[in-house]
XYZ file of C-alpha atoms in Angstrom:
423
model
C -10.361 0.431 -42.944
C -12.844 1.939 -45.131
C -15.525 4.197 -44.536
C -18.614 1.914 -43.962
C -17.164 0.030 -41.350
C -16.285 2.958 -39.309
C -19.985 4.389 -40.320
C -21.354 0.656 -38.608
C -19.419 1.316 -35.750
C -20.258 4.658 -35.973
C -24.125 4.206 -36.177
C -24.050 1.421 -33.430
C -22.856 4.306 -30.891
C -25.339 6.833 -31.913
C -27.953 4.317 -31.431
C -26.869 3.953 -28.046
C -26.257 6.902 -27.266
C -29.583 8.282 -27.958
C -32.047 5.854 -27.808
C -30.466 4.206 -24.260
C -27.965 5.847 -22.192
C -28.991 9.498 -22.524
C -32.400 8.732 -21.681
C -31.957 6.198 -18.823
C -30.838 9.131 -17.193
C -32.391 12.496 -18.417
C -35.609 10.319 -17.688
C -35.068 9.851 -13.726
C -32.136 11.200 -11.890
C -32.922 15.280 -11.034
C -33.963 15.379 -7.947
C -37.016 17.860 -8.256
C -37.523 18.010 -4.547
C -34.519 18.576 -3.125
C -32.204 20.227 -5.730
C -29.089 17.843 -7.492
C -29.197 14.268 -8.834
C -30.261 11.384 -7.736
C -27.384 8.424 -8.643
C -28.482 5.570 -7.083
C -30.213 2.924 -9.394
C -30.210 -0.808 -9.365
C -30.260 -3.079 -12.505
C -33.597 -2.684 -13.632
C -33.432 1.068 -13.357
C -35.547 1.892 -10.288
C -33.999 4.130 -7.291
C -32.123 1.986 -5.224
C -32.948 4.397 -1.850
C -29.509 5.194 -0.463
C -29.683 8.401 1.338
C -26.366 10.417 0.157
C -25.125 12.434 -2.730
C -21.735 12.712 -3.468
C -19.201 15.223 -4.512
C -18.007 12.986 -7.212
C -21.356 11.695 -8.500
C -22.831 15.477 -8.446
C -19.538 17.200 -10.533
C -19.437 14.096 -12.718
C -23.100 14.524 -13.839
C -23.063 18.242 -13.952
C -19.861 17.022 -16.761
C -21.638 14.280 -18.628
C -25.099 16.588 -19.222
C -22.559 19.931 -20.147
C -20.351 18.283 -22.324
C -22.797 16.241 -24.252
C -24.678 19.104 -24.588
C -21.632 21.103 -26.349
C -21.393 18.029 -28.270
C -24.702 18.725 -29.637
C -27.260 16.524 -27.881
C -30.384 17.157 -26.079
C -31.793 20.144 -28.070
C -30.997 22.212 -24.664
C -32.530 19.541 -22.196
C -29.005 18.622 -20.757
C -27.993 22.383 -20.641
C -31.109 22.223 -17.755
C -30.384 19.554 -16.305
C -26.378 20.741 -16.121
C -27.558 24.057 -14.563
C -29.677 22.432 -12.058
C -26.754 20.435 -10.573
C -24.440 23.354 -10.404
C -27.603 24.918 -8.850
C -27.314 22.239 -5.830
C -23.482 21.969 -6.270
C -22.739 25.774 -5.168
C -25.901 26.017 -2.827
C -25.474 22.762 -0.503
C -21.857 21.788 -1.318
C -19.542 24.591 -1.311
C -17.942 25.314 2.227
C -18.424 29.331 2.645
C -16.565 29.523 5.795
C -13.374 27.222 4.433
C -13.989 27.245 0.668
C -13.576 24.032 -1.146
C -16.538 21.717 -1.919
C -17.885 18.871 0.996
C -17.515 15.220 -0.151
C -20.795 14.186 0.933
C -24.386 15.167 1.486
C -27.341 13.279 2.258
C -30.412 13.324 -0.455
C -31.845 16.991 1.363
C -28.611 18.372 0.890
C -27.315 18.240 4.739
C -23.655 17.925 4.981
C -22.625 14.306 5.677
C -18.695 13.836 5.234
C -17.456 17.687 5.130
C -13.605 16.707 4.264
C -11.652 18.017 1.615
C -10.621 15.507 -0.931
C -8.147 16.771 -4.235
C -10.047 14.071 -6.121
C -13.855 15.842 -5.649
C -12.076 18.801 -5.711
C -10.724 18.262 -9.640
C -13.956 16.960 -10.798
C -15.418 20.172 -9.426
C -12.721 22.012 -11.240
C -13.363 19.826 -14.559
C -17.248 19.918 -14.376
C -17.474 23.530 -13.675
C -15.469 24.983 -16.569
C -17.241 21.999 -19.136
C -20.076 24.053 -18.022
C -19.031 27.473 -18.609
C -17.665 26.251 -22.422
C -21.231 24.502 -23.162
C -23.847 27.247 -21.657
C -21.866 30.728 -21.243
C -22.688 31.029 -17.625
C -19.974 32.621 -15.809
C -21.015 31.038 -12.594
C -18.591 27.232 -13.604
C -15.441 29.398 -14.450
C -15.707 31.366 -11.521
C -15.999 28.711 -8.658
C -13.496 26.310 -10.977
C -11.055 29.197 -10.261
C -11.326 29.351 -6.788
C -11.034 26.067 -6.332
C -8.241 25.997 -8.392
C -6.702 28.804 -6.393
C -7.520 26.752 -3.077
C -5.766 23.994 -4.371
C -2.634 25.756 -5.089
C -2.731 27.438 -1.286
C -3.713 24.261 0.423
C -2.627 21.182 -1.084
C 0.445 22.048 -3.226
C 3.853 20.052 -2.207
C 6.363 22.796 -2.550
C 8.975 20.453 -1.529
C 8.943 17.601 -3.568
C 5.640 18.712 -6.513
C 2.374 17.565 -6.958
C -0.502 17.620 -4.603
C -1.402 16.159 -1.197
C -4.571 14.493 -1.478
C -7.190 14.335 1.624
C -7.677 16.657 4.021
C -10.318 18.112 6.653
C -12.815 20.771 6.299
C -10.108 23.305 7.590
C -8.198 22.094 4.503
C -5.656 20.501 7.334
C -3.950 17.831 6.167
C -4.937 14.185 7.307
C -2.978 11.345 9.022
C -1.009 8.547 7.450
C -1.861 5.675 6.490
C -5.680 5.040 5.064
C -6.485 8.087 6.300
C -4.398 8.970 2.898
C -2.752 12.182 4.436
C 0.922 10.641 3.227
C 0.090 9.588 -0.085
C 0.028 11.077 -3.641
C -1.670 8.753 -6.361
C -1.960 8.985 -10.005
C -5.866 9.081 -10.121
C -6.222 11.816 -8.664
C -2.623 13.924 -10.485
C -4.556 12.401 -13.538
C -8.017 13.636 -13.083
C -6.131 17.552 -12.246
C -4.566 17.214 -15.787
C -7.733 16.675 -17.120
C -9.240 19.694 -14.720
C -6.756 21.704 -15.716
C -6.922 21.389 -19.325
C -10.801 21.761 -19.006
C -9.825 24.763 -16.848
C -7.351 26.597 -19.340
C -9.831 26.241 -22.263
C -12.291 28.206 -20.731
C -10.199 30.737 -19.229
C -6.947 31.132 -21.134
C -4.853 32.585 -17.951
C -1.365 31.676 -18.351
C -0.896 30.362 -14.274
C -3.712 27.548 -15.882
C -1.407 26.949 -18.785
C 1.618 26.926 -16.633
C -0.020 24.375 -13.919
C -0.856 22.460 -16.629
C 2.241 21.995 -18.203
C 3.720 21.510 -14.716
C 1.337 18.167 -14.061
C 1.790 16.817 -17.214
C 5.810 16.946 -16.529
C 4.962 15.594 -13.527
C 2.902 12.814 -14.587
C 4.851 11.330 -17.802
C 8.772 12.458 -15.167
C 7.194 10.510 -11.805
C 4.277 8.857 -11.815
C 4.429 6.743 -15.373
C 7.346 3.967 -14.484
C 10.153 4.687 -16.090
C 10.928 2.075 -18.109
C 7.684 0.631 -19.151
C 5.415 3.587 -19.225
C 2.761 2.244 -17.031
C 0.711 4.233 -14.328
C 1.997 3.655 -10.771
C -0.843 3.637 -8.458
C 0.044 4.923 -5.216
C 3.527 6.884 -4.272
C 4.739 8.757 -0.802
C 5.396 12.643 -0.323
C 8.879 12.048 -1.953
C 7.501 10.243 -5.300
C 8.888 6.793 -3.984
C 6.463 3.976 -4.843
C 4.535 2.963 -2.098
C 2.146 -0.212 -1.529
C -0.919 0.730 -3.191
C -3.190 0.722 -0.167
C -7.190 1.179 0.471
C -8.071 4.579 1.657
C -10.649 5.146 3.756
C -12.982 6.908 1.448
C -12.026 5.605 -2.112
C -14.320 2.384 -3.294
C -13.381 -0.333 -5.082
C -11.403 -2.843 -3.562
C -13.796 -5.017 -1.872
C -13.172 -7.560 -4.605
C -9.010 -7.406 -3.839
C -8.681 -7.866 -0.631
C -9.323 -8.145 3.188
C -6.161 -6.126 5.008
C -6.299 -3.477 2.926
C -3.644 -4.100 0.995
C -3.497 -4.849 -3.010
C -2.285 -8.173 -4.433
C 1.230 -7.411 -5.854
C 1.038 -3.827 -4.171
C 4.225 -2.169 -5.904
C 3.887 -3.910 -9.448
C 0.148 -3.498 -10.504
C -1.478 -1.018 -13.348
C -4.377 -0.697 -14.735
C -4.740 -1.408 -18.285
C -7.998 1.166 -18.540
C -6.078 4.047 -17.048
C -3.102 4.018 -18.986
C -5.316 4.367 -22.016
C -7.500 7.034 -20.294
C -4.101 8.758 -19.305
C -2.773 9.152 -22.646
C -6.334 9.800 -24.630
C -6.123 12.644 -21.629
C -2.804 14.008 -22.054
C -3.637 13.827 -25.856
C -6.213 16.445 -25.494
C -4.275 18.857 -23.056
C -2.139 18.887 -25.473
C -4.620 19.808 -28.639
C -5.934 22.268 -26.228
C -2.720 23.860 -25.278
C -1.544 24.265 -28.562
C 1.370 21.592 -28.887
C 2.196 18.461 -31.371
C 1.302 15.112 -29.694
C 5.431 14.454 -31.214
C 5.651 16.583 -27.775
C 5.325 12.942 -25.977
C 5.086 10.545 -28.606
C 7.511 7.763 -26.880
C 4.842 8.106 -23.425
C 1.671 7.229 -26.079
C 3.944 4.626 -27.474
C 4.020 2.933 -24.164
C 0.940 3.510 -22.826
C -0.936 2.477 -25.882
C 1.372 -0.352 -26.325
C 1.154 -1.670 -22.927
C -2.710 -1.391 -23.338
C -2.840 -3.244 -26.233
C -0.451 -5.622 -26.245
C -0.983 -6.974 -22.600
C -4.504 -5.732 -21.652
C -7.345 -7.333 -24.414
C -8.701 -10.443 -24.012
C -8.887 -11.710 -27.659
C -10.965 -14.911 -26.603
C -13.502 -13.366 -25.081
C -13.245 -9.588 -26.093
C -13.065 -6.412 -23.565
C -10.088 -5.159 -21.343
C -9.036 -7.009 -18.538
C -8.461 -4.689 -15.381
C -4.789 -4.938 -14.429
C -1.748 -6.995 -14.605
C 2.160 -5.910 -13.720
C 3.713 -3.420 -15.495
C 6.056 -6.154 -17.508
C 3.062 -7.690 -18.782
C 1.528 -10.276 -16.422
C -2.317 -10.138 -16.252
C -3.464 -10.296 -13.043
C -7.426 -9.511 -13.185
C -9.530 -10.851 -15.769
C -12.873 -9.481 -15.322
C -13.921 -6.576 -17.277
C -15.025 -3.344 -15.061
C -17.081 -0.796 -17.037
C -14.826 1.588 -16.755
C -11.662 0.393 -18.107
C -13.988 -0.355 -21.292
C -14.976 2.438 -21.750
C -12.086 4.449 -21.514
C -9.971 2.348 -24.108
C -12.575 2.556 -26.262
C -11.657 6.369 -26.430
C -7.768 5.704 -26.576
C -7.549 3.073 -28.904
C -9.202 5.102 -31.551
C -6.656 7.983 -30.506
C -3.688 5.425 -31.077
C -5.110 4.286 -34.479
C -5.453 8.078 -35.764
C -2.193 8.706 -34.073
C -0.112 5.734 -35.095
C -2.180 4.540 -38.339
C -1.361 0.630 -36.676
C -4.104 -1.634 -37.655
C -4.060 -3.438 -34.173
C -5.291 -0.895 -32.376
C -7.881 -0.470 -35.048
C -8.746 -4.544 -33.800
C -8.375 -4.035 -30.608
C -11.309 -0.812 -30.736
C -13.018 -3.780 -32.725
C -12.910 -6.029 -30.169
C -13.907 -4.025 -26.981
C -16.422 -2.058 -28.761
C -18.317 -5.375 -29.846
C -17.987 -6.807 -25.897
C -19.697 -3.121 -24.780
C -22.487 -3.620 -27.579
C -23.314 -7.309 -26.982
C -22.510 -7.806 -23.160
C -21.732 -4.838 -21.437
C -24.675 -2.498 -21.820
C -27.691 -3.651 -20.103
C -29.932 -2.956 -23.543
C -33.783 -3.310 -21.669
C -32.309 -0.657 -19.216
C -29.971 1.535 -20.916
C -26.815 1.310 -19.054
C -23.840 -0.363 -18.587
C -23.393 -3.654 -15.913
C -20.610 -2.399 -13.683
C -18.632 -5.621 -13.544
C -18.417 -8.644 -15.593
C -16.336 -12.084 -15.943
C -13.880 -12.780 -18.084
C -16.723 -14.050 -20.227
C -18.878 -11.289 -20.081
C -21.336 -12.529 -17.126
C -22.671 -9.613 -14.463
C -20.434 -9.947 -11.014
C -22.270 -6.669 -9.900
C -25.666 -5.638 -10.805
C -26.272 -2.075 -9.959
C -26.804 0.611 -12.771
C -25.944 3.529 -10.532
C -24.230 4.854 -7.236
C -21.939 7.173 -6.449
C -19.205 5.633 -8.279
C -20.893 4.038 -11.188
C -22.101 6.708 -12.907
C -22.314 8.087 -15.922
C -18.787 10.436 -16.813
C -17.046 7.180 -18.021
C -19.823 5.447 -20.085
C -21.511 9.064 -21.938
C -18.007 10.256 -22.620
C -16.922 7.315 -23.997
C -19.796 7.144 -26.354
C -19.573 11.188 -27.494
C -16.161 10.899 -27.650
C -15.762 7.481 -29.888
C -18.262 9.054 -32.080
C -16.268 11.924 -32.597
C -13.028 10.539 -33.302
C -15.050 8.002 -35.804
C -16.449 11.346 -37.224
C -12.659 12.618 -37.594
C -11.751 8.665 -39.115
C -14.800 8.941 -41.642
C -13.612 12.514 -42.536
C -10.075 11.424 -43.821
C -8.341 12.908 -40.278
């Protein structure tokens, strides 16, 4: 590859970034009246009315506006707009009786689902120590801490490792079943690595470093399959695979199923996560200090698997998932999955120097361009066909938002920066 075509690719981002996506939502999602964001917008932009704010759509803002904003965007406008979620994040979400942050609130900030889920928790975690790095203020590290400390009281398995997942406000541990209180999953063991790298960046305390290491084991030791290197969705207490069920406050599997209960339960993975895994684990490692040779054979696989059995070169994009062996089994293309290859295929070309994952960047990166992003609007369409037709329509909720899509961007930039640069 030469250095124009990166600078194309390069330019097509930037474009995107700042003439589209940033603004669609610096230009309407603080909430002015009531403190937070907003999150809820349909496909032409305009507030779709539901009455809630989330744990996960709050932390994941507050992350998008502070880390593009240490990336260098905004002249300072995202900085404001990070400090006035953590504002509404510590004021209306944080338990002070139990610690720990609520999972839901409605739009005037009254407590609406007051459990305890790891998963909010780590984006609280991530989002408040991207915070502290971009603006200095000592407020993110701090409550990123005591989270972290909760976690470690609370939800730590000191039998078997890892962490127990949902719980109530009391941080008492739920029932079985999709009340998700005998489970582990990778998401959310994934999304802690990523909190804890975020974590030990900004605060350098060796227990961070040490927890750190400890998931990472944990992740590439249980949760990737041992032979092909694949994510494993769901497990129980004892790190035996279980049926990957539907919990009852985790989204996504309308589409799937009826019972609860995913098509090929103990042999599915998701192409976009094993990428987002190992572009993850690629930067805990930068940021503690050791040679990605650490776990070459685990980006091997993951990459591999990604690329060999997850792009549709017919129609371009990522499919969603298939079985670990190789066997697609969902063809549509889901925003996020796009966006998070995007990121790791660029790592696997710097990493490797293999030309097809140079292609397969190529190819996803010209589906996003041409029929993801919803140009008039700004954003991306949340789920497409194979072909590259919009299944689902909304811009926004408190799912779809923007962590996966900004990052994506910032980060592809970067690494195209690093490509351009001779690194």
């Amino acid at each position: 590859m030469n250095r124009e075509i990166f600078q194309h690719h390069r330019q097509e981002l930037h474009t995107h970034l700042t003439a589209e996506l940033l603004p669609f939502w610096t230009s309407r999602t603080a909430d002015r009246e009531h403190g937070g964001f907003i999150t809820h917008f349909d496909q032409y932009g305009h507030d779709s009315g539901e009455d809630e704010k989330s744990l996960i759509a709050q932390t994941r803002s507050i992350y998008t506006y502070s880390s593009a904003h240490r990336a260098g965007y905004g002249n300072g406008a995202l900085a404001d707009l990070a400090r006035h979620g953590v504002d509404y994040l510590l004021s209306r979400l944080w338990d002070e009786e139990h610690g720990g942050f609520y999972w839901m609130t409605n739009r005037r900030g009254e407590v609406r689902n007051d459990q305890k889920i790891v998963y909010g928790q780590s984006f609280a975690i991530y989002c408040l120590s991207e915070y502290t790095l971009a603006t200095g203020d000592p407020r993110g590290l701090d409550y990123a801490q005591r989270t972290f400390d909760l976690l470690q009281k609370h939800a730590t398995d000191t039998r078997h490792g890892g962490y127990f997942e949902m719980f109530g406000r009391d941080w008492s541990l739920k029932g079985p079943g999709a009340a998700g209180g005998d489970r582990k999953t990778l998401d959310a063991h994934m999304h802690l690595m990523e909190a804890f790298t975020s974590l030990y960046e900004a605060s350098q305390h060796p227990l961070h470093r040490r927890k750190l290491l400890e998931i990472i084991d944990l992740l590439v030791t249980k949760i990737m399959h041992p032979e092909f290197g694949t994510g494993i969705p769901q497990f129980w207490a004892d790190w035996r695979v279980a049926p990957q069920i539907k919990f009852d406050v985790i989204w996504g599997w309308d589409r799937f199923t009826e019972d609860g209960v995913k098509r090929a339960a103990e042999d599915n993975t998701s192409y976009g996560h094993n990428a987002e895994f190992a572009h993850l684990l690629l930067h805990a490692l930068d940021v503690l200090g050791l040679p990605a040779e650490t776990y070459r054979e685990q980006f091997q696989k993951s990459f591999g698997h990604a690329v060999q059995y997850g792009v549709d070169w017919e129609f371009g994009g990522v499919f969603v998932e298939g079985s670990h062996g190789g066997e697609v089994y969902d063809r549509e293309k889901e925003f996020w999955q796009q966006a998070e290859v995007l990121i790791g295929f660029l790592d696997a070309y710097r990493l490797f120097g293999d030309e097809r994952y140079w292609r397969a960047y190529a190819n996803v990166h010209r589906f996003v361009m041409d029929k993801m992003i919803n140009h008039p609007v700004g954003e991306w369409w949340p789920l497409m066909t194979r072909q590259g037709v919009p299944i689902w329509t909304h811009m926004s909720h408190s799912w779809k938002i923007n962590y996966h899509t900004v990052r994506a961007v910032v980060q592809s930039i970067r690494r195209l920066d690093k490509l351009m640069a001779g690194g």
